[in-house]
PDB file of C-alpha atoms in Angstrom:
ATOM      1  CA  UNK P 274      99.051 130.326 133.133  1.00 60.00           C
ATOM      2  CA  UNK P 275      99.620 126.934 131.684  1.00 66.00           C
ATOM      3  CA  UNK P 276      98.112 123.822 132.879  1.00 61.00           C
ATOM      4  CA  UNK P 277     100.323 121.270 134.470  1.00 59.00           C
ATOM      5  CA  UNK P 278     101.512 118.483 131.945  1.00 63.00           C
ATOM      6  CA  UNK P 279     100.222 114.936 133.348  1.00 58.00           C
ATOM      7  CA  UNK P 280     103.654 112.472 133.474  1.00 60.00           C
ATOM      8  CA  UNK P 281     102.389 109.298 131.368  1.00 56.00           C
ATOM      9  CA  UNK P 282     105.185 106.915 132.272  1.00 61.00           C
ATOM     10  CA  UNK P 283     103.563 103.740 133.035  1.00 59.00           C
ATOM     11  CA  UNK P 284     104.548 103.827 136.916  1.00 62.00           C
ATOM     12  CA  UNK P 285     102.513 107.053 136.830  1.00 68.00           C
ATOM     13  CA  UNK P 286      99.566 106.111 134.559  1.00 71.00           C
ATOM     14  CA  UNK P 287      97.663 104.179 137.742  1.00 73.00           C
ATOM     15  CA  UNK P 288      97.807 107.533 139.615  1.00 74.00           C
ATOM     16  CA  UNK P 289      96.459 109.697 136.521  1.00 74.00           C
ATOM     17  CA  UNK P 290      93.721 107.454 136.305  1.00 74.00           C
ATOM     18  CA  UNK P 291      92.922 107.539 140.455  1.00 74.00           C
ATOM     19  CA  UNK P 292      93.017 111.340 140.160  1.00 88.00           C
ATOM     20  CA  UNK P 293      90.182 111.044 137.994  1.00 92.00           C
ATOM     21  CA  UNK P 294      87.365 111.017 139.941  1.00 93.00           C
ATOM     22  CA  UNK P 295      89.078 113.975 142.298  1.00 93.00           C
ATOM     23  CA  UNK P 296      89.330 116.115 138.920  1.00 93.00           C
ATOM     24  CA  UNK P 297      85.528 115.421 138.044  1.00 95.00           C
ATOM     25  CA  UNK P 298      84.413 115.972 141.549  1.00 96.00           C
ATOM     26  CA  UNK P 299      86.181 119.114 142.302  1.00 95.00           C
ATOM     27  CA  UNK P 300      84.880 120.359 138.563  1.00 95.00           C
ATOM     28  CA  UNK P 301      81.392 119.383 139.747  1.00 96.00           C
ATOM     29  CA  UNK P 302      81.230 120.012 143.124  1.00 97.00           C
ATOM     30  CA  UNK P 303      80.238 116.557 144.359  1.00 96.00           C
ATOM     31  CA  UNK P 304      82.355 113.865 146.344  1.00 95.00           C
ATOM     32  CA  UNK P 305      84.970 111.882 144.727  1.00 93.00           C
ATOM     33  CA  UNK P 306      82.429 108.894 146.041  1.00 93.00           C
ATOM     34  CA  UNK P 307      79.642 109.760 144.217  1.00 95.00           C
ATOM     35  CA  UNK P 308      81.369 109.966 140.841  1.00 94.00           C
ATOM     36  CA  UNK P 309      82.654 106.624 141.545  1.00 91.00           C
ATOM     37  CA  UNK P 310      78.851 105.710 141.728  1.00 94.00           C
ATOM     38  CA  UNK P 311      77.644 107.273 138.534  1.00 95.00           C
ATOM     39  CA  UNK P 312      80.779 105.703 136.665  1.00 92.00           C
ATOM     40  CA  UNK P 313      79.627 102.607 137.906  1.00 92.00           C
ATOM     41  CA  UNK P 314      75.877 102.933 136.837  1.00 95.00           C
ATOM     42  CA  UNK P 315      74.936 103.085 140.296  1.00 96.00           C
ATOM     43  CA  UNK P 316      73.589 106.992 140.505  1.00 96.00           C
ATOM     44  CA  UNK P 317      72.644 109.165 137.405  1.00 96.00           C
ATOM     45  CA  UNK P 318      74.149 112.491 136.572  1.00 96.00           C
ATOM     46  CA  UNK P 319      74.435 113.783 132.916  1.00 97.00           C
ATOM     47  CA  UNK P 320      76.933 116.066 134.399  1.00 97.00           C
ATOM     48  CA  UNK P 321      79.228 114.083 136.148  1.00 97.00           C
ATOM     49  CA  UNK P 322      79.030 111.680 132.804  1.00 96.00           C
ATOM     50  CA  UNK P 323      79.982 114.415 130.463  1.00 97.00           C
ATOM     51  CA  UNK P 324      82.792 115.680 132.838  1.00 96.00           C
ATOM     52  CA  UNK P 325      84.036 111.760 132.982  1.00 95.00           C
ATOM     53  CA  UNK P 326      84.072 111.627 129.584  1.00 95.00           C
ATOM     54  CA  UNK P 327      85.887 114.911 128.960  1.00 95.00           C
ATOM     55  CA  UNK P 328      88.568 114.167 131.197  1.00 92.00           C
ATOM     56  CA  UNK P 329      88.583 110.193 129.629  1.00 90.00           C
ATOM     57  CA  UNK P 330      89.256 111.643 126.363  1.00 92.00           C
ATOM     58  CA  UNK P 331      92.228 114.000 127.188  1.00 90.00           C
ATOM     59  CA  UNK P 332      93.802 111.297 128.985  1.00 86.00           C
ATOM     60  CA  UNK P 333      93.335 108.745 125.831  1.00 85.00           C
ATOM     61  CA  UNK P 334      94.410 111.776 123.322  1.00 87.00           C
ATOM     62  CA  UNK P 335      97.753 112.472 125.824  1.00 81.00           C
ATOM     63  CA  UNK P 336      98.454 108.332 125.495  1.00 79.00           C
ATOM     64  CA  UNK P 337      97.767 108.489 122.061  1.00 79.00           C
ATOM     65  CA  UNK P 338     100.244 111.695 121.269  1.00 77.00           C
ATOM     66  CA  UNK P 339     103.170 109.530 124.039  1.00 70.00           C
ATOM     67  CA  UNK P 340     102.608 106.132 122.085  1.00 67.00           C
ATOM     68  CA  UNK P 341     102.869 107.609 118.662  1.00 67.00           C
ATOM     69  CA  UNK P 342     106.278 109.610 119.960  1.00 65.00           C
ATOM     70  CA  UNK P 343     107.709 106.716 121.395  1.00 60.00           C
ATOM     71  CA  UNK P 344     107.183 104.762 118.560  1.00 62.00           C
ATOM     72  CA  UNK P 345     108.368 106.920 116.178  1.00 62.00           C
ATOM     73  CA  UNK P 346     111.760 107.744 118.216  1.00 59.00           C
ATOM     74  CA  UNK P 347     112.564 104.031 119.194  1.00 54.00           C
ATOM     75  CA  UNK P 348     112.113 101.899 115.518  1.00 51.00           C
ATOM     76  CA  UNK P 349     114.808 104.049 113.509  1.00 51.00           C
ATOM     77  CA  UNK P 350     117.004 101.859 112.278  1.00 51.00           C
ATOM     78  CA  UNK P 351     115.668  99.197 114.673  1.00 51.00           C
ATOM     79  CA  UNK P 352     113.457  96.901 112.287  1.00 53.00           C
ATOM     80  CA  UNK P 353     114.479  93.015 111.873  1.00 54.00           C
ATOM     81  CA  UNK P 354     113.130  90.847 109.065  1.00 52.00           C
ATOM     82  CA  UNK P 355     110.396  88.567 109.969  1.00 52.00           C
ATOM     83  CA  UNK P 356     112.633  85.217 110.410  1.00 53.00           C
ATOM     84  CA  UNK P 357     114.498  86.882 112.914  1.00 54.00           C
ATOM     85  CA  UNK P 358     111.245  87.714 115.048  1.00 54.00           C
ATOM     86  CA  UNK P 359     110.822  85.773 118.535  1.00 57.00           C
ATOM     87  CA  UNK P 360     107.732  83.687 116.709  1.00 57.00           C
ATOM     88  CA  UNK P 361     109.941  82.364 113.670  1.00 54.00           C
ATOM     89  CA  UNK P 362     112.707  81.239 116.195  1.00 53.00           C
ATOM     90  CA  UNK P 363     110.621  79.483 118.557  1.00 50.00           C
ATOM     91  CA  UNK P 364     109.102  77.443 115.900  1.00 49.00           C
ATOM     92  CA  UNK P 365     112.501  77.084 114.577  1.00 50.00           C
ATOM     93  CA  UNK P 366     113.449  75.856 117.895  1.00 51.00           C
ATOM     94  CA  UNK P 367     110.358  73.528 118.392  1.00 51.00           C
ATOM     95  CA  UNK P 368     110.966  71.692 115.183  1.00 51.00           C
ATOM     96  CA  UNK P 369     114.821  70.728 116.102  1.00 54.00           C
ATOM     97  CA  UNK P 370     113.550  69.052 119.072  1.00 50.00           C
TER      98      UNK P 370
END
């Protein structure tokens, strides 16, 4: 059985971030509350920390694996010289006026 992929569009990357805390909890056994308190420093568990950090990671590795595709697939053929960038035309701009 394979796991579910998590959707990383940017509309969606708020909600993988809320489910968080519901992933750890249900992992742990705990309420979704109190790993909000030990990710906040307010309650210690080396537990609930390592689980946080687990799940951090594979979220951070996913974005990492999405950035690098969607950079790779949208700058072919796409790359301007450096006059033409937005910061050499607005100073281009500024010093007409």
């Amino acid at each position: 059985m394979t796991k579910p992929r998590i959707d990383l569009q940017p509309k969606n990357l708020a909600s993988v971030f809320r489910g968080l805390y519901v992933r750890v909890a249900s992992r742990v056994g705990v309420d979704p509350s109190y790993v909000s308190r030990v990710a906040r420093g307010e309650r210690k568990s080396e537990e609930v920390e390592a689980i946080l950090e687990q799940e951090t990671r594979k979220i951070i590795s996913q974005l990492s694996k999405k950035s690098k595709l969607h950079r790779k697939g949208n700058h072919k053929g796409s790359r301007r010289r450096s006059e033409n960038r937005r910061g050499g035309q607005l100073a281009m701009r500024s010093s007409q006026n």
